[in-house]
């Protein structure tokens, strides 16, 4: 596609042939959404529909240029990130190699962390993007989308498993450069009276957590609760409640928000906290990006624990019966010794009769951690006829301020991280080695459910163990103990009812996740397409495993950012019925026209699956 580049100081717009079609010059016509209801061929009433490129109402080249001239950032047509594959096999291999790097994906406006989900969605580039640098830029882009009735998507860290940060024929607000971070010695929320100031960190919505941790923890020697994956974007993470490795002690990431700056669907820039716009503040901390775009979040800073660490262990049972015994013993050990603020992360269960421990530690020395685990190690070794320790207990405990310290890890724990070592890459940026299985994944299935602490009672724990073993015959899975607030301090556990999520999270000892897919497969890229037949087979196994677990946990629901694409009653699963009814009322108040709309967004049941057609 030929391109013409128009510069105006810092602002520029890339215009291609798609922006200059004859149909596009009709952009001054009234948008179709204002033309009244129509009827589809199947008789379904269409109350409104968003405009696609080439249709009456799509912005003209001059209108795109006017937006570019009015912004500090830039506006451009989004290039196909795989266009180089047309040149040669080597060029394509180089591109695919880059797609193994989450920071390359974030630097590429048409790329997403997941490449798609079988029979659900496929990653597709937007038609145009606004690379915003200020809240005012965001507001102008939102007003432009609303004025021209465009399908709007927002990309920050691009980690959305449900495909919410991309859509074909859309206008993308790209927040990559909205990334400033500032430490605040004394902060009082706007509108507050008689409130003591606190230490806080001001983070713009497009920042990623590795940078926040570097500023607040490594250099600032304070703790801020954020995401576990270093490349996760701040804005999107906070809007879904958010969990990190140490949430059993410090709670959900959204629980640390003391103030938000947001751009709403009418383009207004508002401040939301406990003292003003309190309903919006509540909704924006757990209900996804359905209410606006976070341009700034002020997060409380906490005293930093002395230590952070990791505990790894693998134990293999020599029969299915022995595996059930092992799983039950571990669940009892977890309940009695690990379900407390010191421990997080996960344990894995699989069809090879193996228990894999990969847990985080906070506030304990290596000796203290070893003493906690010794009774379980003794129990296993005393039963060597039935169990084998295939990977001995490995403990790594470091001063907490070194946990996200790139230079320290590169020197002392180089295998724990992968650096962004591209020419011109992000200095000091890294992701966890274990996160490589998530980068550029084509998803076969992804199911989640909260496990209530009552399942660990003596009367139920054996049934739970047998159920988990049965589920592992269908598909391996993990229980993420940090994603569940049972065992947290009372003031942390109550976040489960103060933040809009499924209320069961307050009493959940963990979140079970059953997921899988193919790495670096991209639909439509010749020679690198996903195997959909195998994906559907794997997806069926994932559903089977989750259904087995749900048989004893009918109230498990799901985590809104890590749940099944095809969950029938997703509203109740994600938020609970009462929370969802309140969220839907607020959605109609703050975004009556559905500008912020995507799969499983509040109110999306009234829209077509692609977010273009309103039906109710």
Coordinates of C-alpha atoms in Angstrom, one line a residue:
X1 CA 0.0 0.0 0.0
X2 CA 1.4 3.4 -1.0
X3 CA 1.8 5.9 1.9
X4 CA 2.0 9.6 2.0
X5 CA 3.5 11.1 5.2
X6 CA 2.4 14.5 6.3
X7 CA 4.5 16.1 9.1
X8 CA 3.6 19.0 11.3
X9 CA 6.3 19.4 13.9
X10 CA 5.8 16.6 16.4
X11 CA 2.5 15.6 14.9
X12 CA 2.1 13.5 11.8
X13 CA -0.5 11.4 10.0
X14 CA 0.2 8.4 7.7
X15 CA -2.4 8.3 4.9
X16 CA -2.9 5.3 2.6
X17 CA -5.2 4.5 -0.3
X18 CA -7.8 3.2 2.1
X19 CA -8.2 6.7 3.5
X20 CA -8.7 8.2 0.1
X21 CA -11.5 6.1 -1.4
X22 CA -14.5 7.8 -3.1
X23 CA -16.8 6.5 -0.4
X24 CA -14.7 8.1 2.3
X25 CA -15.3 11.6 1.1
X26 CA -18.9 11.3 2.2
X27 CA -17.6 11.5 5.8
X28 CA -19.7 14.7 6.4
X29 CA -22.9 12.6 6.2
X30 CA -24.7 11.9 9.4
X31 CA -23.4 8.6 11.0
X32 CA -25.6 5.6 10.5
X33 CA -26.1 5.1 14.2
X34 CA -28.3 8.3 14.1
X35 CA -30.4 7.1 11.3
X36 CA -32.8 4.9 13.3
X37 CA -33.3 1.2 13.6
X38 CA -33.1 -1.2 10.7
X39 CA -33.7 -4.9 10.3
X40 CA -31.3 -7.6 9.4
X41 CA -32.1 -10.4 7.0
X42 CA -33.0 -12.7 9.9
X43 CA -35.5 -10.3 11.3
X44 CA -33.3 -9.1 14.2
X45 CA -33.7 -5.4 14.9
X46 CA -30.6 -3.3 14.5
X47 CA -30.9 -0.2 16.7
X48 CA -27.5 1.2 15.6
X49 CA -24.3 0.2 13.9
X50 CA -20.9 1.5 13.8
X51 CA -19.2 2.7 10.6
X52 CA -16.7 0.7 8.6
X53 CA -14.0 2.0 6.2
X54 CA -15.6 2.8 2.8
X55 CA -19.1 3.3 4.2
X56 CA -20.9 6.6 4.4
X57 CA -19.8 8.4 7.6
X58 CA -16.2 7.1 7.6
X59 CA -13.9 10.0 8.3
X60 CA -12.3 11.7 5.3
X61 CA -8.6 12.2 4.9
X62 CA -9.0 15.8 5.9
X63 CA -10.8 14.8 9.1
X64 CA -8.1 12.3 10.1
X65 CA -5.6 15.1 9.4
X66 CA -7.4 17.5 11.5
X67 CA -7.3 15.1 14.4
X68 CA -3.6 14.7 13.9
X69 CA -3.0 18.4 13.8
X70 CA -4.9 18.8 17.1
X71 CA -2.9 16.2 19.1
X72 CA 0.5 16.0 20.7
X73 CA 0.7 12.4 19.7
X74 CA 0.3 11.0 16.2
X75 CA -2.4 9.5 14.0
X76 CA -1.6 6.8 11.4
X77 CA -2.9 3.9 9.4
X78 CA -1.9 0.7 11.1
X79 CA 0.5 -1.4 9.1
X80 CA 0.3 -5.2 8.9
X81 CA 3.0 -6.5 11.2
X82 CA 3.5 -9.5 8.9
X83 CA 3.8 -7.5 5.7
X84 CA 7.5 -8.4 5.6
X85 CA 6.6 -12.1 5.2
X86 CA 5.9 -11.3 1.5
X87 CA 9.6 -10.6 1.0
X88 CA 11.2 -13.9 2.0
X89 CA 11.1 -16.9 4.3
X90 CA 14.0 -15.4 6.3
X91 CA 12.3 -12.1 6.7
X92 CA 9.2 -13.9 8.0
X93 CA 11.2 -16.0 10.4
X94 CA 12.8 -12.8 11.8
X95 CA 9.3 -11.3 12.3
X96 CA 8.1 -14.5 14.0
X97 CA 11.1 -14.4 16.3
X98 CA 10.2 -10.9 17.3
X99 CA 6.7 -12.1 18.2
X100 CA 8.2 -14.2 21.0
X101 CA 9.0 -10.9 22.7
X102 CA 6.1 -9.2 24.6
X103 CA 7.8 -5.8 24.4
X104 CA 8.1 -6.1 20.6
X105 CA 4.3 -6.8 20.6
X106 CA 3.7 -3.7 22.6
X107 CA 5.9 -1.6 20.3
X108 CA 3.9 -2.9 17.3
X109 CA 0.5 -1.2 17.1
X110 CA -1.1 -4.1 15.1
X111 CA 0.1 -6.9 17.4
X112 CA -1.5 -8.5 20.4
X113 CA 0.0 -10.8 23.1
X114 CA -2.4 -13.6 22.0
X115 CA -2.7 -14.2 18.3
X116 CA -6.3 -15.5 18.6
X117 CA -8.7 -18.1 20.0
X118 CA -10.1 -20.9 18.0
X119 CA -13.7 -20.3 16.9
X120 CA -13.7 -17.1 18.9
X121 CA -11.5 -14.3 17.6
X122 CA -8.4 -13.6 15.5
X123 CA -5.9 -10.8 16.0
X124 CA -6.6 -8.1 13.3
X125 CA -5.1 -4.7 12.8
X126 CA -7.2 -1.5 13.3
X127 CA -7.7 0.8 10.3
X128 CA -6.3 3.8 12.1
X129 CA -4.5 4.4 15.4
X130 CA -3.9 7.4 17.7
X131 CA -0.6 7.1 19.6
X132 CA -1.6 9.3 22.5
X133 CA 0.8 11.1 24.9
X134 CA -1.6 13.0 27.2
X135 CA -5.0 12.7 28.7
X136 CA -6.0 15.5 26.4
X137 CA -4.9 13.4 23.4
X138 CA -7.1 10.6 24.7
X139 CA -10.1 12.9 25.1
X140 CA -9.7 14.2 21.6
X141 CA -9.5 10.7 20.1
X142 CA -12.5 9.6 22.1
X143 CA -14.6 12.6 20.9
X144 CA -13.5 11.8 17.3
X145 CA -14.6 8.2 17.6
X146 CA -17.9 9.3 19.1
X147 CA -18.5 12.0 16.5
X148 CA -17.9 9.6 13.6
X149 CA -19.5 6.6 15.2
X150 CA -16.3 4.4 15.0
X151 CA -15.6 1.0 16.5
X152 CA -13.1 2.0 19.2
X153 CA -10.5 -0.3 20.8
X154 CA -7.7 0.5 23.3
X155 CA -4.3 -1.1 23.4
X156 CA -1.9 -0.9 26.3
X157 CA 0.0 -4.0 27.3
X158 CA -2.1 -6.0 24.8
X159 CA -2.5 -9.0 27.2
X160 CA -6.3 -9.5 26.6
X161 CA -7.0 -13.2 26.2
X162 CA -10.6 -12.3 25.1
X163 CA -9.4 -10.2 22.1
X164 CA -10.7 -6.9 23.6
X165 CA -7.7 -4.8 22.5
X166 CA -8.1 -5.3 18.8
X167 CA -10.8 -5.3 16.1
X168 CA -10.7 -5.1 12.3
X169 CA -12.1 -1.8 10.8
X170 CA -11.6 0.0 14.1
X171 CA -10.0 3.1 15.5
X172 CA -7.3 2.2 18.0
X173 CA -6.2 4.4 20.9
X174 CA -2.6 3.2 21.6
X175 CA -1.4 4.3 25.1
X176 CA 2.2 3.1 24.8
X177 CA 3.6 6.7 25.3
X178 CA 1.2 7.5 28.2
X179 CA 3.7 6.0 30.6
X180 CA 5.0 8.6 33.1
X181 CA 5.6 7.4 36.7
X182 CA 6.1 9.8 39.6
X183 CA 6.7 9.1 43.3
X184 CA 4.6 11.2 45.7
X185 CA 5.7 11.8 49.2
X186 CA 2.4 13.3 50.3
X187 CA -0.8 12.7 48.5
X188 CA -4.4 13.6 49.4
X189 CA -7.2 12.6 47.0
X190 CA -9.1 15.4 45.4
X191 CA -12.3 16.3 47.3
X192 CA -11.1 14.7 50.5
X193 CA -11.3 16.6 53.8
X194 CA -9.4 15.9 57.0
X195 CA -7.6 13.0 55.4
X196 CA -4.0 12.4 56.3
X197 CA -1.6 12.4 53.3
X198 CA 0.0 9.2 52.2
X199 CA 2.9 8.0 50.2
X200 CA 1.8 7.1 46.6
X201 CA 3.0 6.6 43.1
X202 CA 1.3 8.3 40.2
X203 CA 1.2 6.0 37.1
X204 CA -0.1 6.9 33.7
X205 CA -2.4 4.3 32.2
X206 CA -0.1 3.1 29.4
X207 CA 2.8 2.2 31.7
X208 CA 3.8 -1.4 32.2
X209 CA 4.5 -3.0 35.6
X210 CA 8.2 -3.7 35.1
X211 CA 8.7 0.1 35.0
X212 CA 6.5 0.7 38.0
X213 CA 8.4 -1.8 40.0
X214 CA 11.7 -0.5 39.0
X215 CA 10.7 3.0 40.1
X216 CA 8.8 2.2 43.3
X217 CA 10.5 -1.0 44.5
X218 CA 14.0 -1.3 43.1
X219 CA 14.8 2.4 43.4
X220 CA 12.2 3.7 45.8
X221 CA 12.4 0.8 48.3
X222 CA 8.6 0.8 48.7
X223 CA 6.0 -1.7 47.7
X224 CA 3.1 -1.2 45.2
X225 CA 0.7 -4.0 44.3
X226 CA 0.6 -4.7 40.6
X227 CA 0.6 -7.5 38.1
X228 CA 2.7 -10.6 38.2
X229 CA 3.7 -10.5 34.5
X230 CA 6.2 -7.7 34.0
X231 CA 4.9 -6.7 30.6
X232 CA 1.2 -6.3 31.7
X233 CA -0.2 -2.8 31.1
X234 CA -1.2 -0.8 34.1
X235 CA -4.6 0.6 32.9
X236 CA -6.1 -2.7 31.7
X237 CA -4.8 -4.6 34.7
X238 CA -6.3 -2.3 37.2
X239 CA -9.7 -2.2 35.5
X240 CA -10.1 -6.0 36.0
X241 CA -9.2 -6.0 39.7
X242 CA -5.8 -7.4 39.1
X243 CA -3.6 -9.9 41.0
X244 CA 0.1 -10.2 41.5
X245 CA 2.4 -12.8 43.0
X246 CA 2.0 -11.3 46.5
X247 CA -1.7 -10.6 46.5
X248 CA -2.3 -13.0 49.4
X249 CA -0.7 -10.3 51.5
X250 CA -1.3 -7.0 49.7
X251 CA -4.6 -7.7 47.9
X252 CA -5.8 -6.9 44.5
X253 CA -4.0 -4.3 42.5
X254 CA -7.2 -2.3 42.2
X255 CA -7.4 -2.3 46.0
X256 CA -4.4 0.0 46.1
X257 CA -5.9 2.7 43.9
X258 CA -6.6 5.9 45.8
X259 CA -7.5 8.0 42.7
X260 CA -8.1 7.6 39.0
X261 CA -8.1 10.1 36.1
X262 CA -10.3 8.8 33.3
X263 CA -11.6 9.8 29.9
X264 CA -15.3 9.0 29.6
X265 CA -17.3 8.2 26.5
X266 CA -18.3 11.9 26.1
X267 CA -14.6 12.9 26.0
X268 CA -14.6 14.5 29.4
X269 CA -11.6 14.0 31.7
X270 CA -12.7 13.2 35.3
X271 CA -11.2 12.4 38.6
X272 CA -12.7 9.5 40.5
X273 CA -12.0 8.4 44.0
X274 CA -13.9 7.7 47.2
X275 CA -14.9 11.4 47.6
X276 CA -16.1 12.3 44.1
X277 CA -17.5 10.1 41.3
X278 CA -17.5 7.3 43.8
X279 CA -19.8 5.0 41.7
X280 CA -17.4 5.4 38.7
X281 CA -14.5 4.7 41.0
X282 CA -16.1 1.5 42.2
X283 CA -17.0 0.3 38.6
X284 CA -13.6 1.1 37.1
X285 CA -11.7 -1.0 39.6
X286 CA -13.0 -4.4 38.5
X287 CA -15.5 -4.2 35.6
X288 CA -13.0 -3.9 32.8
X289 CA -12.6 -1.0 30.4
X290 CA -16.3 -0.6 29.8
X291 CA -16.5 2.8 31.6
X292 CA -13.6 4.7 30.2
X293 CA -9.9 4.9 29.6
X294 CA -7.6 5.2 32.6
X295 CA -5.1 7.9 31.9
X296 CA -3.6 8.1 35.4
X297 CA -3.8 6.0 38.5
X298 CA -2.6 7.0 41.9
X299 CA -1.6 3.9 43.9
X300 CA -0.8 3.7 47.6
X301 CA 2.8 2.8 48.5
X302 CA 3.4 0.3 51.3
X303 CA 6.4 -0.7 53.5
X304 CA 8.6 -3.1 51.6
X305 CA 8.9 -6.6 53.1
X306 CA 12.4 -7.7 54.0
X307 CA 12.4 -10.6 51.5
X308 CA 10.7 -12.0 48.4
X309 CA 11.4 -15.5 47.1
X310 CA 10.5 -18.6 45.2
X311 CA 9.8 -22.2 46.2
X312 CA 10.0 -24.9 43.5
X313 CA 9.3 -28.7 43.9
X314 CA 8.2 -31.6 41.8
X315 CA 6.8 -34.9 43.1
X316 CA 5.6 -37.8 41.0
X317 CA 3.3 -40.5 42.2
X318 CA 3.8 -44.0 40.9
X319 CA 0.1 -44.8 40.4
X320 CA -3.2 -42.9 40.0
X321 CA -4.3 -44.0 43.5
X322 CA -1.0 -42.7 45.0
X323 CA -1.5 -39.5 43.1
X324 CA -4.9 -39.0 44.7
X325 CA -3.2 -39.5 48.1
X326 CA -0.5 -37.0 47.2
X327 CA -2.9 -34.4 46.1
X328 CA -5.0 -34.7 49.2
X329 CA -1.8 -34.5 51.4
X330 CA -0.7 -31.4 49.6
X331 CA -4.1 -29.7 49.9
X332 CA -4.1 -30.4 53.7
X333 CA -0.6 -29.1 53.9
X334 CA -1.5 -26.0 51.9
X335 CA -4.5 -25.3 54.2
X336 CA -2.6 -25.7 57.4
X337 CA 0.8 -24.2 56.5
X338 CA 0.6 -22.2 53.2
X339 CA -2.8 -20.5 53.1
X340 CA -1.5 -17.3 54.7
X341 CA 0.0 -14.0 53.5
X342 CA 3.5 -15.4 53.1
X343 CA 2.7 -17.6 50.1
X344 CA 1.4 -17.1 46.5
X345 CA 1.6 -18.3 42.9
X346 CA 0.6 -21.8 41.9
X347 CA 0.7 -25.6 41.9
X348 CA 0.3 -27.6 38.8
X349 CA -1.6 -31.0 38.4
X350 CA -1.3 -33.1 35.3
X351 CA -2.0 -36.5 33.7
X352 CA 1.5 -37.7 34.4
X353 CA 0.6 -38.0 38.1
X354 CA 3.0 -35.1 38.9
X355 CA 2.6 -32.3 41.4
X356 CA 4.6 -29.2 40.4
X357 CA 5.1 -26.4 43.0
X358 CA 6.0 -23.0 41.8
X359 CA 5.2 -20.7 44.7
X360 CA 6.2 -17.2 45.7
X361 CA 7.4 -16.2 49.2
X362 CA 7.2 -12.9 51.0
X363 CA 8.5 -11.9 54.4
X364 CA 10.3 -15.1 55.2
X365 CA 14.0 -16.1 55.3
X366 CA 15.2 -19.1 53.4
X367 CA 15.6 -21.0 56.6
X368 CA 12.0 -20.1 57.7
X369 CA 10.7 -21.2 54.3
X370 CA 12.6 -24.5 54.5
X371 CA 11.1 -25.2 57.9
X372 CA 7.6 -24.6 56.6
X373 CA 8.1 -27.2 53.8
X374 CA 10.0 -29.8 55.8
X375 CA 6.9 -31.7 57.2
X376 CA 5.6 -32.2 53.6
X377 CA 9.0 -33.3 52.3
X378 CA 9.3 -35.8 55.2
X379 CA 5.8 -37.1 54.4
X380 CA 6.8 -37.7 50.8
X381 CA 10.2 -39.3 51.5
X382 CA 8.8 -41.6 54.1
X383 CA 6.6 -43.1 51.3
X384 CA 9.2 -43.7 48.7
X385 CA 7.4 -46.8 47.4
X386 CA 4.6 -44.5 46.2
X387 CA 6.2 -41.2 45.4
X388 CA 9.4 -39.9 43.9
X389 CA 10.8 -36.3 44.3
X390 CA 11.8 -35.6 40.6
X391 CA 13.0 -32.1 41.4
X392 CA 14.1 -31.4 45.0
X393 CA 12.8 -28.4 46.9
X394 CA 14.5 -25.3 45.6
X395 CA 14.3 -22.1 47.6
X396 CA 15.5 -18.7 46.4
X397 CA 15.1 -15.8 48.8
X398 CA 16.4 -12.3 48.1
X399 CA 16.1 -8.8 49.5
X400 CA 12.7 -7.6 48.3
X401 CA 14.1 -4.6 46.5
X402 CA 16.1 -6.9 44.2
X403 CA 13.0 -8.9 43.1
X404 CA 12.4 -6.8 40.0
X405 CA 16.0 -5.6 39.7
X406 CA 17.2 -6.4 36.2
X407 CA 20.9 -6.0 36.9
X408 CA 20.7 -8.2 40.0
X409 CA 18.8 -11.0 38.3
X410 CA 21.1 -10.9 35.2
X411 CA 24.1 -11.4 37.6
X412 CA 22.6 -13.9 40.1
X413 CA 19.6 -15.5 38.5
X414 CA 20.0 -15.2 34.8
X415 CA 17.8 -18.2 33.9
X416 CA 14.8 -16.7 35.7
X417 CA 14.4 -13.9 33.1
X418 CA 14.5 -13.1 29.4
X419 CA 15.7 -9.6 28.5
X420 CA 14.4 -7.4 25.8
X421 CA 17.7 -7.5 23.9
X422 CA 16.5 -6.2 20.6
X423 CA 18.5 -3.4 18.9
X424 CA 16.8 -0.3 20.3
X425 CA 14.9 -2.5 22.8
X426 CA 13.6 -1.3 26.2
X427 CA 16.6 -1.0 28.5
X428 CA 16.3 -3.1 31.7
X429 CA 13.0 -4.7 30.5
X430 CA 12.6 -8.4 31.1
X431 CA 9.9 -11.0 31.4
X432 CA 9.8 -14.2 33.4
X433 CA 11.2 -17.3 31.7
X434 CA 8.0 -19.1 32.7
X435 CA 5.9 -16.5 30.9
X436 CA 7.3 -17.5 27.5
X437 CA 4.5 -20.1 27.2
X438 CA 2.0 -17.2 27.0
X439 CA 3.6 -15.0 24.3
X440 CA 1.9 -15.2 20.9
X441 CA -0.3 -18.1 21.9
X442 CA -3.2 -19.1 19.7
X443 CA -5.6 -20.1 22.4
X444 CA -7.4 -23.5 22.3
X445 CA -9.2 -22.8 25.5
X446 CA -8.9 -20.8 28.7
X447 CA -11.2 -21.6 31.7
X448 CA -11.1 -20.4 35.3
X449 CA -13.0 -20.8 38.5
X450 CA -12.7 -19.8 42.1
X451 CA -12.3 -22.6 44.7
X452 CA -14.1 -21.8 47.9
X453 CA -12.1 -22.5 51.1
X454 CA -14.9 -24.8 52.4
X455 CA -13.6 -27.4 49.9
X456 CA -10.5 -27.7 52.1
X457 CA -12.6 -28.7 55.2
X458 CA -11.9 -32.2 56.5
X459 CA -15.3 -33.4 55.3
X460 CA -14.6 -32.3 51.7
X461 CA -10.9 -32.3 51.0
X462 CA -10.7 -35.9 50.0
X463 CA -13.5 -35.3 47.4
X464 CA -11.7 -32.2 46.2
X465 CA -8.5 -34.2 45.7
X466 CA -10.2 -37.0 43.8
X467 CA -11.9 -34.4 41.7
X468 CA -8.7 -32.7 40.8
X469 CA -7.1 -36.0 39.9
X470 CA -10.1 -36.9 37.7
X471 CA -9.9 -33.5 36.0
X472 CA -6.1 -33.9 35.4
X473 CA -6.9 -37.0 33.3
X474 CA -8.6 -34.7 30.8
X475 CA -6.2 -31.8 30.9
X476 CA -3.4 -30.5 33.1
X477 CA -4.2 -27.3 35.1
X478 CA -2.9 -25.0 37.8
X479 CA -4.4 -23.5 41.0
X480 CA -3.2 -19.9 41.5
X481 CA -3.3 -19.4 45.2
X482 CA -2.5 -15.7 45.0
X483 CA -5.7 -15.2 43.0
X484 CA -8.0 -15.8 45.9
X485 CA -8.2 -13.9 49.2
X486 CA -8.9 -16.7 51.7
X487 CA -6.0 -16.7 54.1
X488 CA -5.3 -13.0 53.6
X489 CA -5.5 -10.5 56.4
X490 CA -9.2 -9.5 57.0
X491 CA -8.7 -6.0 55.6
X492 CA -7.4 -7.5 52.4
X493 CA -10.0 -10.3 52.1
X494 CA -12.8 -7.8 52.2
X495 CA -11.7 -6.4 48.9
X496 CA -13.5 -9.3 47.4
X497 CA -16.8 -7.5 48.3
X498 CA -15.6 -3.9 48.0
X499 CA -14.4 -4.3 44.4
X500 CA -16.7 -5.4 41.6
X501 CA -15.8 -9.0 41.1
X502 CA -17.6 -12.3 41.8
X503 CA -18.0 -12.1 45.6
X504 CA -16.7 -15.7 46.0
X505 CA -13.1 -14.3 45.6
X506 CA -13.3 -13.2 49.3
X507 CA -13.6 -16.8 50.3
X508 CA -11.6 -18.5 47.6
X509 CA -8.3 -20.2 48.4
X510 CA -7.3 -20.0 44.8
X511 CA -8.3 -19.7 41.2
X512 CA -8.1 -22.9 39.0
X513 CA -6.9 -22.2 35.5
X514 CA -7.2 -24.7 32.7
X515 CA -5.7 -23.3 29.5
X516 CA -3.7 -24.2 26.4
X517 CA -2.8 -23.5 22.8
X518 CA -0.1 -23.3 20.2
X519 CA 2.8 -20.8 20.3
X520 CA 3.6 -18.4 17.5
X521 CA 0.8 -19.5 15.2
X522 CA -1.0 -16.8 13.3
X523 CA -4.2 -17.4 11.3
X524 CA -3.9 -16.3 7.7
X525 CA 0.0 -16.5 7.7
X526 CA 0.8 -19.2 5.2
X527 CA 2.9 -21.9 6.7
X528 CA 2.3 -20.7 10.2
X529 CA -1.4 -21.2 10.6
X530 CA -2.7 -22.9 13.8
X531 CA -4.0 -26.4 13.6
X532 CA -7.6 -25.8 14.3
X533 CA -8.6 -29.4 14.5
X534 CA -6.1 -30.0 17.3
X535 CA -7.1 -26.8 18.9
X536 CA -10.7 -27.8 19.1
X537 CA -9.7 -31.2 20.5
X538 CA -7.6 -29.6 23.2
X539 CA -10.3 -27.0 23.8
X540 CA -12.8 -29.8 24.5
X541 CA -10.4 -31.4 27.0
X542 CA -10.0 -28.1 28.7
X543 CA -13.8 -27.7 29.0
X544 CA -14.1 -31.3 30.2
X545 CA -11.5 -30.7 33.0
X546 CA -13.2 -27.5 34.1
X547 CA -16.6 -29.2 34.1
X548 CA -15.4 -32.0 36.3
X549 CA -14.1 -29.4 38.8
X550 CA -17.3 -27.3 38.6
X551 CA -19.3 -30.4 39.6
X552 CA -18.1 -29.8 43.2
X553 CA -17.7 -26.1 42.9
X554 CA -20.9 -24.9 41.2
X555 CA -20.3 -21.3 42.5
X556 CA -16.8 -21.1 41.0
X557 CA -17.7 -18.4 38.5
X558 CA -14.7 -17.0 36.7
X559 CA -12.1 -14.2 36.6
X560 CA -13.3 -11.6 34.1
X561 CA -9.9 -11.3 32.4
X562 CA -9.1 -15.1 32.5
X563 CA -12.3 -16.8 31.7
X564 CA -13.9 -18.8 28.8
X565 CA -14.8 -17.0 25.7
X566 CA -18.0 -19.0 25.3
X567 CA -19.2 -19.0 29.0
X568 CA -23.0 -18.7 28.7
X569 CA -23.8 -16.6 31.9
X570 CA -20.5 -14.7 31.9
X571 CA -22.1 -11.7 33.7
X572 CA -22.8 -13.7 36.8
X573 CA -19.6 -15.8 36.5
X574 CA -17.4 -12.7 36.4
X575 CA -19.2 -10.3 38.8
X576 CA -22.2 -12.0 40.5
X577 CA -25.7 -11.0 39.7
X578 CA -26.1 -8.1 42.1
X579 CA -22.8 -6.5 41.1
X580 CA -23.7 -6.9 37.4
X581 CA -27.1 -5.3 37.7
X582 CA -25.4 -2.3 39.3
X583 CA -22.7 -2.2 36.7
X584 CA -25.2 -2.3 33.9
X585 CA -27.1 0.7 35.3
X586 CA -23.8 2.6 35.5
X587 CA -22.9 1.6 32.0
X588 CA -26.1 3.1 30.7
X589 CA -25.4 6.2 32.7
X590 CA -21.7 6.8 31.6
X591 CA -21.7 5.2 28.1
X592 CA -25.3 5.0 26.8
X593 CA -24.2 4.6 23.2
X594 CA -21.7 1.8 23.8
X595 CA -18.6 3.5 22.7
X596 CA -16.5 1.3 24.9
X597 CA -17.7 -2.1 23.7
X598 CA -16.0 -5.5 23.4
X599 CA -16.5 -9.2 24.1
X600 CA -17.7 -9.7 27.7
X601 CA -17.7 -6.0 28.4
X602 CA -20.6 -4.8 30.6
X603 CA -23.5 -4.3 28.3
X604 CA -22.1 -6.3 25.4
X605 CA -25.0 -8.8 25.5
X606 CA -26.9 -6.1 23.6
X607 CA -24.3 -6.0 20.7
X608 CA -23.2 -8.3 18.0
X609 CA -20.0 -10.3 18.7
X610 CA -17.9 -8.0 16.6
X611 CA -19.0 -4.9 18.5
X612 CA -20.4 -3.2 15.4
X613 CA -24.2 -3.8 15.6
X614 CA -26.4 -2.8 18.5
X615 CA -29.5 -5.0 18.9
X616 CA -31.0 -4.1 22.3

